């Protein structure tokens, strides 16, 4: 009757022997660590803990997941098909996964190194591009990050847990509530499952994502906002790069005023899309025929903003009247817009070539500045997620919420523009596992606030710095107000000169700048953004000068934008 | 910085003990008797002690590991305490005792306060690893004094007494009691506060009077003991063959005259500058107010012994004597 699959072989039966206690009419099972959530972060924590001998000898661990982990364990796709949930893992995350022995269970051929990155501003066209070789710390052929399907990682972690048992995996089971066993200091939480089991937890870990029920139990407040943006994801199919262009290992990201669009390589002919945009545009895009979406993706990497806006409106109006545009009609619209912008049909900047013949011979000049033209979209791979910024006030529960700790998205959610969400979560896991191990060696109660404090201390500020930098970048780039764009482009020019800042931005893409340098790097991103911000202030001062002549209208406008940028 | 004494409840049995052994001070005790409910509030009165505990444990493990290596064995660093008989004198709510027991030591926590022992037992009973009903539990508590334990023949591999010394009335007597409870070749760990202007400033003026982190009356400056006094004590200390009247540690260090024994003292110094590494160590416990945590000062760090410190001394093996 129990929908539970127990992988744990009682290797250390002295401790792991199930201790069941009766409290009134209800029985509960004592656990040292209960992890709620079998997403990539929860599974990585279970994996890290199970790979430590000290932890294995001392703690009884259970993981509860609502979904079906058997399905993930058996997950298999033909080699040319890819899941739409892809994360770029930094070299730090990669090293950690390697250390705990998980990486050897990740199907390596399905991952792809990012060797180059091209980031440009959709308004000013100012561009930074750099490659992995520029950073000394990156080892050969590793790239600055590795694009990995979340499912590939989760499956690998599940296989690790099979090989290094010790974690009681309770899946297809929901946590229905968490209650407190008594009123005293440091009372243990009781985790109530929908299959009737009750787990009494020395330490309760919330790896349960953005809507974390553990966070709610622990009454940990969080602050944040919705970006009023959806992240549209899809698996893209395209032609291979020609021999002249090199392999498909370049990640592209174009900052549009509606949000960035990213192209993340997975194989020579497949890449992953993360297109952050306004909800109504996302809705329009998701509502079109997949081949129309393919055309729009090609256009979004190439056409000026004004034309993109026109195309969104065209498609949306057609949808509203139930006469959706055909792919041919959209191609014609794009071609027409290109002609009006003076874009040569045969140049790299033309999106309309997509539906035409396969390119022959030498590719057009500068073809490496834009991603390959998308020819189709993998069936069923289009989805979207609301994007938000959220950070809890603390990672540790106190008082009535004692013995709780948060990791991953339960603790923080960020905009995916820098591909850092999961990496932050894996950083949490590494720190927490280390903290738990140290606490065991000191004979501490691993559920106590004192034992967990080093984890919170190590992660909170680091995460906060990175999150603030990403948030500022997002705000800076989602405006098309001219002084800001101008500041942005000069800023990017400056960026190009500064190796250290470049290193920081490479970490944005997922490279490892050396662990200790990470926050320093991100601080620099923030400072860089602040430099641009002061450029905006200059613009505002100029605006003030103009004010006397043109009137206060311009001034107000500038002020509004610069405030928005700083907010 | 915060060193709550294990409070004392006037019980007829212990009343007798106080009469014969003067290290337990009834005045110290009435002050603390109301605090015992707060032992396990990590954010309350005993927060500093909770934070200090891992650092003390690190020192204990480190010393035991070093000593084992000096003896030519190579134990698993995670198991240096496993199966050792350990006594925690003045265990209070059981902060240290629980940690020792979790690391596998057969731990006996004793306290002169029945109330503290009650709290300690109650707390351990909520933890399946430590509950007396658990087959794995290696933790016991007893409401008694160190002096009373001397009446039994049992000795311990390790005797700890943390943040107690600064509260006892006759420290020399207390120290020799603790020393006698240690097996030959065993270890004695003490942590306390030094008698310096800095210690006065931090532990009494700031902690009690200004910040009110610690209840006023917790500490008495004149009771603080300097590391040098502890070292001198064990340079001269020999087990008293007939229980002799022990002079006050603070007034005199010429204990050798009153203690007669042929055994070698615990510390035999050949140099004025260096302490013999295999016999004794003393390290500062430094509180960082910015991060709100404690750390162990590096060996011989200048000025590190001016306030809280932890002391280790090893009893000579029988062959040594
Ligand atoms: C469009 C997009 C692109 C992204 N790209 C990247 C990227 O390139 N790089 C990167 O590092 N990150 C990226 N991220 C972020 C990354 O996906 C997340 O940070 C990561 O998935 C968080 O993992 P998690 O395990 O913390 O939470 P989740 O994946 O949300 O897992 C939480 C788990 O808890 C379970 N759960 C919740 N409640 C209960 C309950 N009551 N009982 C039982 N189980 C429960 C859920 O079933 C779920 O499995 C991206 C995110 C988005 C939206």
Coordinates of N, CA and C and ligand atoms in Angstrom, one line a residue, chain A residues 36-42 64-67 85-88 150 173-175 207-209 213 233 274 385 387 408-409 416 419-423, ligand 1:
Chain A
X36 N 12.6 17.4 1.5 CA 11.3 17.4 0.8 C 11.7 18.0 -0.6
X37 N 11.4 17.3 -1.7 CA 11.7 17.7 -3.0 C 12.7 16.9 -3.7
X38 N 12.3 16.2 -4.8 CA 13.3 15.4 -5.6 C 13.6 16.1 -6.9
X39 N 13.6 17.4 -6.9 CA 14.1 18.1 -8.1 C 15.6 18.0 -8.2
X40 N 16.3 18.6 -9.1 CA 17.7 18.5 -9.2 C 18.4 18.8 -7.9
X41 N 17.9 19.8 -7.2 CA 18.6 20.2 -6.0 C 18.5 19.2 -4.8
X42 N 17.2 18.8 -4.6 CA 17.0 17.8 -3.5 C 17.8 16.5 -3.8
X64 N 11.4 12.9 0.1 CA 10.0 12.8 -0.3 C 9.8 13.6 -1.5
X65 N 9.3 13.0 -2.6 CA 9.0 13.7 -3.8 C 7.6 13.3 -4.3
X66 N 6.8 14.3 -4.7 CA 5.5 14.1 -5.2 C 5.4 13.3 -6.5
X67 N 6.4 13.7 -7.4 CA 6.4 13.1 -8.7 C 6.9 11.6 -8.7
X85 N 13.9 21.3 -20.8 CA 14.5 21.9 -19.6 C 16.0 21.6 -19.5
X86 N 16.7 22.7 -19.8 CA 18.2 22.5 -19.9 C 18.8 23.6 -19.0
X87 N 19.9 23.2 -18.3 CA 20.6 24.2 -17.5 C 22.1 24.2 -17.9
X88 N 22.6 25.4 -17.9 CA 24.1 25.5 -18.1 C 24.8 25.3 -16.7
X150 N 18.1 18.9 -17.4 CA 17.8 18.7 -16.0 C 17.5 17.2 -15.8
X173 N 4.6 10.6 -3.5 CA 4.1 10.8 -2.2 C 4.2 12.3 -1.9
X174 N 3.1 12.9 -1.5 CA 3.1 14.3 -1.2 C 3.2 14.6 0.3
X175 N 3.9 15.7 0.6 CA 3.9 16.1 2.0 C 2.6 16.9 2.1
X207 N 13.8 21.4 -0.2 CA 14.3 21.5 -1.5 C 13.1 21.4 -2.5
X208 N 12.0 22.1 -2.0 CA 10.7 21.9 -2.6 C 10.3 23.0 -3.5
X209 N 11.3 23.7 -4.1 CA 11.0 24.7 -5.2 C 10.3 26.0 -4.7
X213 N 6.5 24.3 0.6 CA 5.7 24.1 1.8 C 6.6 24.1 3.1
X233 N 10.4 28.2 -23.4 CA 11.5 27.2 -23.7 C 11.0 26.3 -24.8
X274 N 15.7 29.7 -24.6 CA 15.0 30.3 -23.4 C 14.7 31.8 -23.9
X385 N 7.4 29.4 -18.5 CA 7.4 29.5 -17.0 C 7.4 31.0 -16.6
X387 N 8.6 34.1 -14.7 CA 9.9 34.4 -14.1 C 9.8 35.4 -13.0
X408 N 18.2 25.7 -2.8 CA 17.7 25.8 -4.1 C 16.6 26.8 -4.3
X409 N 15.7 26.5 -5.2 CA 14.6 27.5 -5.5 C 13.7 27.8 -4.4
X416 N 16.4 33.7 -15.5 CA 17.3 32.7 -16.1 C 18.3 33.4 -17.0
X419 N 21.6 32.0 -16.4 CA 21.7 30.6 -16.3 C 22.3 30.2 -14.9
X420 N 21.8 30.8 -13.9 CA 22.5 30.6 -12.6 C 21.6 29.8 -11.6
X421 N 20.3 29.8 -11.8 CA 19.4 29.2 -10.8 C 19.8 27.9 -10.2
X422 N 20.0 26.9 -11.0 CA 20.4 25.6 -10.5 C 21.8 25.6 -10.0
X423 N 22.6 26.4 -10.6 CA 24.0 26.5 -10.1 C 24.1 27.0 -8.6
Ligands
LIG1 C1 13.1 29.0 -18.3 C2 14.1 28.6 -17.2 C3 15.4 28.4 -17.6 C4 16.4 28.1 -16.6 N1 17.7 27.9 -17.0 C5 18.7 27.6 -16.1 C6 20.1 27.5 -16.4 O1 20.5 27.6 -17.6 N2 21.0 27.2 -15.5 C7 20.6 27.1 -14.2 O2 21.4 26.9 -13.3 N3 19.3 27.2 -13.8 C8 18.3 27.5 -14.7 N4 17.0 27.6 -14.3 C9 16.7 27.5 -12.9 C10 16.5 26.0 -12.5 O3 15.7 25.3 -13.4 C11 16.0 25.9 -11.1 O4 16.8 26.7 -10.3 C12 16.1 24.5 -10.6 O5 15.2 23.7 -11.3 C13 15.6 24.5 -9.1 O6 15.7 23.2 -8.6 P1 15.0 22.8 -7.3 O7 15.3 21.3 -7.1 O8 15.4 23.7 -6.2 O9 13.5 23.0 -7.4 P2 12.4 22.3 -8.3 O10 13.0 21.8 -9.6 O11 11.2 23.2 -8.4 O12 12.0 21.0 -7.5 C14 11.1 21.0 -6.4 C15 10.6 19.6 -6.2 O13 9.8 19.6 -5.0 C16 8.7 18.8 -5.2 N5 7.7 19.2 -4.2 C17 7.2 20.4 -4.0 N6 6.2 20.4 -3.1 C18 6.1 19.1 -2.6 C19 5.3 18.4 -1.7 N7 4.4 19.1 -0.9 N8 5.5 17.1 -1.5 C20 6.4 16.4 -2.2 N9 7.2 17.0 -3.1 C21 7.1 18.3 -3.4 C22 8.3 19.0 -6.6 O14 7.5 17.9 -7.1 C23 9.6 19.2 -7.3 O15 10.1 18.0 -7.9 C24 16.0 27.9 -15.3 C25 14.7 28.1 -14.9 C26 13.7 28.5 -15.9 C27 12.3 28.7 -15.4

